[in-house]
Coordinates of C-alpha atoms in Angstrom, one line a residue:
M10 CA 47.6 -52.5 51.9
D11 CA 49.9 -55.3 50.4
R12 CA 47.3 -57.1 48.4
S13 CA 49.7 -59.2 46.5
N14 CA 50.2 -60.8 50.0
P15 CA 47.2 -60.9 52.0
M16 CA 46.5 -62.3 54.7
R17 CA 43.7 -65.6 54.7
I18 CA 41.4 -67.5 56.8
S19 CA 39.6 -70.8 56.0
G20 CA 36.4 -70.9 54.4
E21 CA 33.8 -72.2 57.3
V22 CA 35.5 -69.3 58.9
H23 CA 34.4 -67.2 56.5
E24 CA 30.6 -68.6 56.0
R25 CA 30.5 -68.0 60.1
H26 CA 31.5 -64.3 60.0
I27 CA 29.6 -63.1 56.6
R28 CA 28.7 -59.4 58.3
T29 CA 32.3 -59.1 58.6
A30 CA 32.8 -59.6 54.5
L31 CA 33.7 -56.0 52.6
T32 CA 31.1 -55.1 49.9
P33 CA 32.2 -52.2 47.5
G34 CA 31.1 -48.9 49.0
D35 CA 31.5 -50.1 52.4
L36 CA 33.5 -47.9 54.8
V37 CA 36.4 -49.8 57.4
V38 CA 37.0 -47.7 59.9
V39 CA 40.3 -48.0 62.2
L40 CA 39.1 -49.4 65.8
V41 CA 42.4 -49.5 67.5
G42 CA 45.3 -48.0 66.9
R43 CA 45.1 -45.1 64.6
I44 CA 41.0 -44.8 65.5
G45 CA 39.3 -42.9 63.0
D46 CA 41.1 -43.7 60.0
A47 CA 39.1 -44.6 57.2
A48 CA 38.8 -45.7 53.4
V49 CA 36.0 -46.4 50.8
V50 CA 35.6 -50.4 49.8
G51 CA 36.8 -50.8 46.1
E52 CA 35.2 -53.3 43.6
E53 CA 38.9 -55.2 44.3
L54 CA 38.6 -55.9 47.8
A55 CA 34.7 -57.1 47.0
G56 CA 34.2 -60.5 49.4
W57 CA 37.9 -59.6 51.6
N58 CA 36.9 -60.0 55.7
A59 CA 37.5 -57.2 57.8
A60 CA 39.7 -57.9 60.8
R61 CA 38.9 -57.3 64.3
S62 CA 40.6 -53.9 64.8
V63 CA 38.2 -52.7 61.6
G64 CA 34.5 -51.3 61.7
I65 CA 32.3 -51.5 58.5
I66 CA 30.0 -48.8 58.1
T67 CA 27.2 -50.0 55.6
F68 CA 24.8 -48.0 53.5
T69 CA 21.5 -48.0 53.1
D70 CA 20.1 -47.3 49.1
E71 CA 19.4 -44.3 49.7
G72 CA 22.8 -43.5 51.6
R73 CA 24.8 -44.9 48.5
A74 CA 21.9 -42.7 46.3
H75 CA 23.1 -39.4 48.4
G76 CA 27.0 -40.1 48.7
I77 CA 26.6 -40.4 52.3
G78 CA 29.5 -42.4 51.9
R79 CA 31.9 -40.2 50.7
W80 CA 30.3 -37.5 53.1
L81 CA 30.8 -39.8 56.5
L82 CA 34.7 -40.4 55.4
W83 CA 36.1 -36.4 55.1
W84 CA 33.8 -35.7 58.2
L85 CA 36.1 -38.3 60.2
R86 CA 38.8 -36.4 59.3
M87 CA 37.4 -33.3 60.6
P88 CA 39.2 -32.2 63.7
E89 CA 36.1 -32.3 65.5
A90 CA 35.8 -35.8 64.5
R91 CA 39.4 -36.7 65.5
D92 CA 38.8 -35.0 68.6
W93 CA 35.6 -36.9 70.0
C94 CA 37.3 -40.7 68.9
A95 CA 40.2 -39.8 70.8
A96 CA 38.0 -38.8 74.0
H97 CA 35.9 -41.1 73.9
S98 CA 38.6 -44.4 73.4
A99 CA 39.9 -46.2 76.0
G100 CA 43.0 -45.6 77.8
S101 CA 45.4 -48.4 76.8
A102 CA 48.5 -49.5 75.4
H103 CA 46.8 -49.1 71.9
S104 CA 44.1 -46.7 71.4
T105 CA 40.5 -48.2 71.4
L106 CA 37.1 -47.4 70.1
S107 CA 34.5 -49.9 70.4
I108 CA 31.8 -50.4 67.8
S109 CA 29.0 -49.0 70.2
T110 CA 30.8 -45.9 70.9
L111 CA 31.1 -45.0 67.2
R112 CA 27.8 -45.2 66.8
Q113 CA 27.1 -42.3 69.0
L114 CA 29.1 -40.3 66.6
N115 CA 26.9 -36.9 65.2
V116 CA 27.4 -36.4 61.6
P117 CA 26.1 -33.5 60.2
L118 CA 24.0 -33.3 57.1
P119 CA 23.0 -29.9 55.4
P120 CA 20.2 -29.8 53.5
P121 CA 20.9 -31.8 49.6
E122 CA 21.6 -28.8 47.7
P123 CA 24.7 -27.2 49.7
R124 CA 25.8 -30.9 50.8
N125 CA 25.7 -32.1 46.8
R126 CA 27.4 -29.5 45.8
L127 CA 30.2 -29.9 48.1
L128 CA 30.3 -34.0 47.3
R129 CA 31.3 -32.7 43.4
T130 CA 34.2 -31.0 45.0
M131 CA 34.9 -34.1 47.1
S132 CA 34.7 -36.1 44.2
L133 CA 37.3 -33.9 41.9
V134 CA 39.7 -33.5 44.7
E135 CA 39.6 -37.1 45.7
Q136 CA 40.7 -37.6 42.2
R137 CA 43.4 -35.4 42.1
I138 CA 44.7 -36.1 45.2
A139 CA 45.1 -40.1 43.4
I140 CA 46.6 -38.4 40.9
N141 CA 49.5 -36.7 42.8
A142 CA 49.7 -39.9 45.0
R143 CA 50.7 -41.9 41.7
I144 CA 53.1 -38.9 40.8
A145 CA 54.5 -39.6 44.4
G146 CA 55.0 -43.1 44.7
C147 CA 56.3 -43.1 41.0
A148 CA 59.2 -40.4 41.4
V149 CA 60.0 -42.5 44.3
E150 CA 60.3 -45.4 42.4
L151 CA 62.1 -43.8 39.5
A152 CA 65.1 -42.6 42.2
D153 CA 65.0 -46.2 43.5
L154 CA 65.5 -47.8 40.5
H155 CA 68.5 -44.9 39.6
F156 CA 70.1 -46.4 42.7
T157 CA 70.1 -49.7 41.6
R158 CA 72.0 -49.0 38.3
S159 CA 74.1 -46.5 39.8
E160 CA 75.1 -49.1 42.2
Q161 CA 75.8 -52.0 39.5
G162 CA 77.8 -49.0 37.5
G163 CA 79.4 -47.0 39.1
G164 CA 82.9 -47.1 39.6
G165 CA 85.0 -47.4 42.6
L166 CA 82.2 -49.1 44.4
S167 CA 83.4 -50.7 48.2
R168 CA 81.9 -50.8 51.1
C169 CA 82.6 -49.5 54.6
A170 CA 80.4 -49.2 57.9
V171 CA 77.9 -46.5 58.2
S172 CA 79.7 -44.9 61.1
D173 CA 82.4 -44.3 59.0
V174 CA 80.4 -41.7 56.7
S175 CA 77.6 -40.4 59.3
D176 CA 76.9 -40.0 63.1
V177 CA 74.5 -42.4 64.1
I178 CA 72.2 -41.4 67.5
N179 CA 69.5 -43.4 69.6
G180 CA 66.1 -42.3 70.0
V181 CA 65.0 -40.8 73.1
L182 CA 61.2 -41.1 75.1
R183 CA 59.0 -37.9 74.7
E184 CA 59.0 -35.9 77.6
K185 CA 55.8 -34.4 78.4
S186 CA 55.2 -30.7 78.5
P187 CA 56.2 -29.2 81.5
E188 CA 54.1 -26.8 83.6
T189 CA 55.8 -24.0 82.6
A190 CA 56.4 -24.0 79.3
G191 CA 56.1 -21.1 77.5
T192 CA 56.6 -22.9 73.9
E193 CA 55.0 -25.4 71.7
G194 CA 58.1 -28.1 72.1
V195 CA 59.8 -29.8 69.0
A196 CA 58.1 -32.5 66.9
W197 CA 58.5 -36.0 68.2
A198 CA 58.7 -39.3 65.6
A199 CA 57.5 -42.3 67.1
P200 CA 58.5 -45.4 65.2
S201 CA 55.0 -45.9 63.8
E202 CA 55.2 -42.9 62.5
V203 CA 58.4 -44.0 60.0
L204 CA 56.7 -47.7 59.3
Q205 CA 53.4 -46.2 58.5
S206 CA 54.9 -43.8 55.7
P207 CA 53.5 -44.6 52.4
L208 CA 56.6 -42.8 51.0
P209 CA 60.6 -42.3 52.9
H210 CA 59.6 -38.5 53.7
V211 CA 58.5 -37.4 57.2
D212 CA 57.5 -33.4 57.8
R213 CA 54.9 -33.4 60.1
T214 CA 54.6 -35.9 63.5
S215 CA 51.5 -36.1 65.7
Q216 CA 53.4 -35.4 69.0
R217 CA 55.4 -33.2 70.5
T218 CA 58.4 -33.3 73.1
W219 CA 60.5 -30.7 75.3
T220 CA 63.8 -31.4 75.5
H221 CA 67.6 -29.8 75.5
P222 CA 67.8 -28.1 72.0
D223 CA 71.5 -30.6 71.3
A224 CA 68.4 -33.4 71.1
V225 CA 66.8 -32.1 68.3
C226 CA 68.1 -33.3 65.1
A227 CA 68.0 -30.3 62.2
P228 CA 65.9 -31.6 58.7
G229 CA 67.9 -34.0 56.8
V230 CA 67.8 -36.1 59.3
L231 CA 67.7 -39.8 58.5
L232 CA 65.2 -41.6 60.6
I233 CA 65.1 -45.5 60.8
A234 CA 62.7 -48.0 62.3
P235 CA 62.6 -52.3 62.7
R236 CA 59.6 -54.3 62.5
P237 CA 59.8 -58.1 61.8
G238 CA 61.0 -58.7 58.2
E239 CA 62.0 -55.5 56.5
V240 CA 63.9 -51.9 58.3
K241 CA 62.2 -48.8 57.3
T242 CA 64.4 -45.4 56.4
V243 CA 62.6 -42.1 55.5
V244 CA 64.2 -38.6 55.8
S245 CA 62.9 -36.2 57.9
G246 CA 61.6 -32.4 56.3
I247 CA 61.0 -30.9 59.4
P248 CA 63.4 -30.3 62.7
V249 CA 62.3 -33.5 65.0
V250 CA 63.7 -35.3 68.1
P251 CA 64.1 -39.5 67.1
G252 CA 61.4 -41.4 69.4
R253 CA 62.8 -44.2 71.7
G254 CA 63.2 -47.5 69.2
L255 CA 64.0 -45.4 66.4
L256 CA 67.9 -44.8 65.3
A257 CA 68.7 -41.1 63.4
L258 CA 71.6 -41.2 60.8
R259 CA 73.6 -37.6 60.0
T260 CA 75.3 -37.3 56.9
A261 CA 77.8 -34.6 56.0
D262 CA 75.5 -33.3 53.0
E263 CA 72.4 -33.7 50.7
T264 CA 74.8 -36.0 48.3
D265 CA 75.8 -38.3 51.0
R266 CA 71.9 -38.3 52.5
M267 CA 70.3 -39.0 49.0
W268 CA 72.6 -42.1 48.3
M269 CA 72.1 -43.5 52.5
L270 CA 68.7 -43.2 51.8
H271 CA 68.9 -45.4 49.0
A272 CA 71.3 -47.8 50.1
L273 CA 68.9 -48.4 53.2
R274 CA 66.0 -48.5 51.7
S275 CA 67.5 -51.4 48.9
R276 CA 68.7 -53.2 52.0
S277 CA 65.6 -53.3 54.1
H278 CA 65.2 -56.7 54.4
E279 CA 68.9 -57.1 55.1
L280 CA 69.4 -54.7 58.2
V281 CA 67.0 -56.5 60.0
S282 CA 69.9 -58.4 61.9
T283 CA 70.4 -55.3 63.2
A284 CA 67.3 -54.6 65.2
Q285 CA 66.5 -56.1 68.8
G286 CA 65.3 -59.3 69.2
A287 CA 63.2 -61.4 67.2
Q288 CA 59.9 -59.3 67.0
A289 CA 62.5 -56.5 65.2
R290 CA 61.0 -54.0 68.5
E291 CA 64.0 -51.3 68.2
M292 CA 67.2 -50.9 66.3
R293 CA 70.3 -51.4 68.2
L294 CA 72.8 -48.7 67.4
K295 CA 76.6 -51.0 67.7
A296 CA 75.6 -53.4 65.1
F297 CA 73.8 -51.1 62.9
S298 CA 76.9 -48.8 63.3
R299 CA 78.8 -51.9 62.3
W300 CA 77.2 -52.3 59.5
N301 CA 78.6 -52.2 55.8
V302 CA 77.2 -49.7 53.1
P303 CA 78.0 -49.9 49.7
W304 CA 80.2 -46.1 49.3
P305 CA 81.2 -45.4 46.2
D306 CA 83.4 -42.4 45.1
S307 CA 82.6 -39.0 45.1
A308 CA 81.9 -38.3 41.6
V309 CA 79.3 -41.7 41.5
R310 CA 77.0 -40.3 44.8
R311 CA 77.2 -36.7 42.9
S312 CA 75.8 -37.9 40.0
F313 CA 73.0 -40.0 41.3
A314 CA 72.2 -36.9 44.0
R315 CA 71.9 -34.6 40.9
I316 CA 68.9 -36.8 39.7
A317 CA 67.8 -38.6 42.7
G318 CA 67.4 -35.0 44.6
P319 CA 64.9 -33.2 42.1
L320 CA 62.5 -36.6 41.9
H321 CA 62.4 -36.8 46.2
E322 CA 61.4 -32.8 45.6
R323 CA 58.9 -33.6 42.9
A324 CA 57.3 -36.5 45.4
C325 CA 57.2 -33.7 48.3
A326 CA 55.7 -31.1 45.9
A327 CA 52.9 -33.6 45.2
V328 CA 52.5 -34.5 49.1
S329 CA 52.4 -30.8 49.6
E330 CA 49.1 -30.3 47.1
N331 CA 47.1 -33.2 48.5
R332 CA 47.4 -31.4 51.8
A333 CA 46.5 -28.2 50.1
L334 CA 43.5 -30.1 48.9
E335 CA 42.1 -31.5 52.2
A336 CA 42.6 -28.1 53.7
L337 CA 40.5 -26.7 51.3
I338 CA 37.4 -29.6 52.0
A339 CA 37.9 -29.3 55.8
A340 CA 37.3 -25.4 55.0
E341 CA 34.2 -25.9 52.8
L342 CA 33.1 -28.4 55.6
A343 CA 33.7 -26.1 58.5
E344 CA 31.2 -23.7 56.5
V345 CA 28.6 -26.5 56.9
L346 CA 29.3 -27.5 60.3
H347 CA 26.4 -25.4 62.2
A348 CA 23.5 -26.2 59.4
P349 CA 21.0 -27.9 60.6
S350 CA 21.7 -32.0 61.4
I351 CA 19.3 -34.9 61.2
G352 CA 20.8 -36.8 63.8
S353 CA 23.3 -39.6 63.8
A354 CA 23.8 -41.5 60.3
L355 CA 25.1 -44.1 62.5
K356 CA 22.7 -44.9 65.0
G357 CA 20.6 -47.9 63.4
T358 CA 19.4 -49.7 60.1
G359 CA 16.7 -47.0 59.7
D360 CA 19.1 -44.4 59.2
P361 CA 21.2 -43.8 56.0
A362 CA 24.0 -45.8 57.3
H363 CA 25.2 -48.6 60.2
A364 CA 28.2 -49.7 61.5
T365 CA 29.3 -53.4 62.4
S366 CA 32.4 -54.7 63.4

């Protein structure tokens, strides 16, 4: 969320829709698109209004005292909850979950003692996750800063067309699994996964495809996705098939890849001119291939990669640790899935929590 440039509504609209105003401790849940994604509202967002695509779960004093919000946040990340949301979503261009349907989600609540023990673990894990996220973000920021200095002070800096120093290919539509498929397919990257990635790295995707091996890009390929106002570039850490609307860029080696990644990141807004249409729904291969990228001599690129490479590795290590911590909580939660349930925490104001839209 970009808190520096928020969307605004008039005071009159705010007064008419006061139920959409956020209170610290509320849980907001995505109802359109990435349904089930959730976050706890912090003090810095007090009084903000939620969009129609977001549901708000508020808690009674008893629910807040017993940490029901944090419990529900982690429960919504569990495969069982994810599968439930997907099964109950409406079939349309964007997955949609109604607030009335969300109220039907049963949330297992074990007895207070094991629940409080796990909540304490969750709190410690969340603190560590926040630290790791900060480490990863700072590592990428340092690499960006070093790129700026290398570009400004690099000798022999020139410009050349992207296609002169890399191979650029178009993304493809996802192929569904054939009935006789004997494999799990290969990762298929949709534009949304590039655009929604908080860091310039992608090492897993939500969808797979079945295609000819020649269409699979090896780890290290750059994935480029547009949207109005900017173009995002990430590097894939896994074999992947780029989706329709993306461009994939293959460089000769890690040295060129590091420089190209940051060169494209630093010119995100300029690259919009190479996208298709006013809404920038997909990249134009010819226009992007002809775009001039700053390209210094090999000594400057090698010097930059020696510093930027380890910084990106540190960022990826922090992300990997966070996933391991999340898996730890998921394993702990799995042990209580069959604990006695007191029913849904979302069905009415008499329960620890209730949902609004």
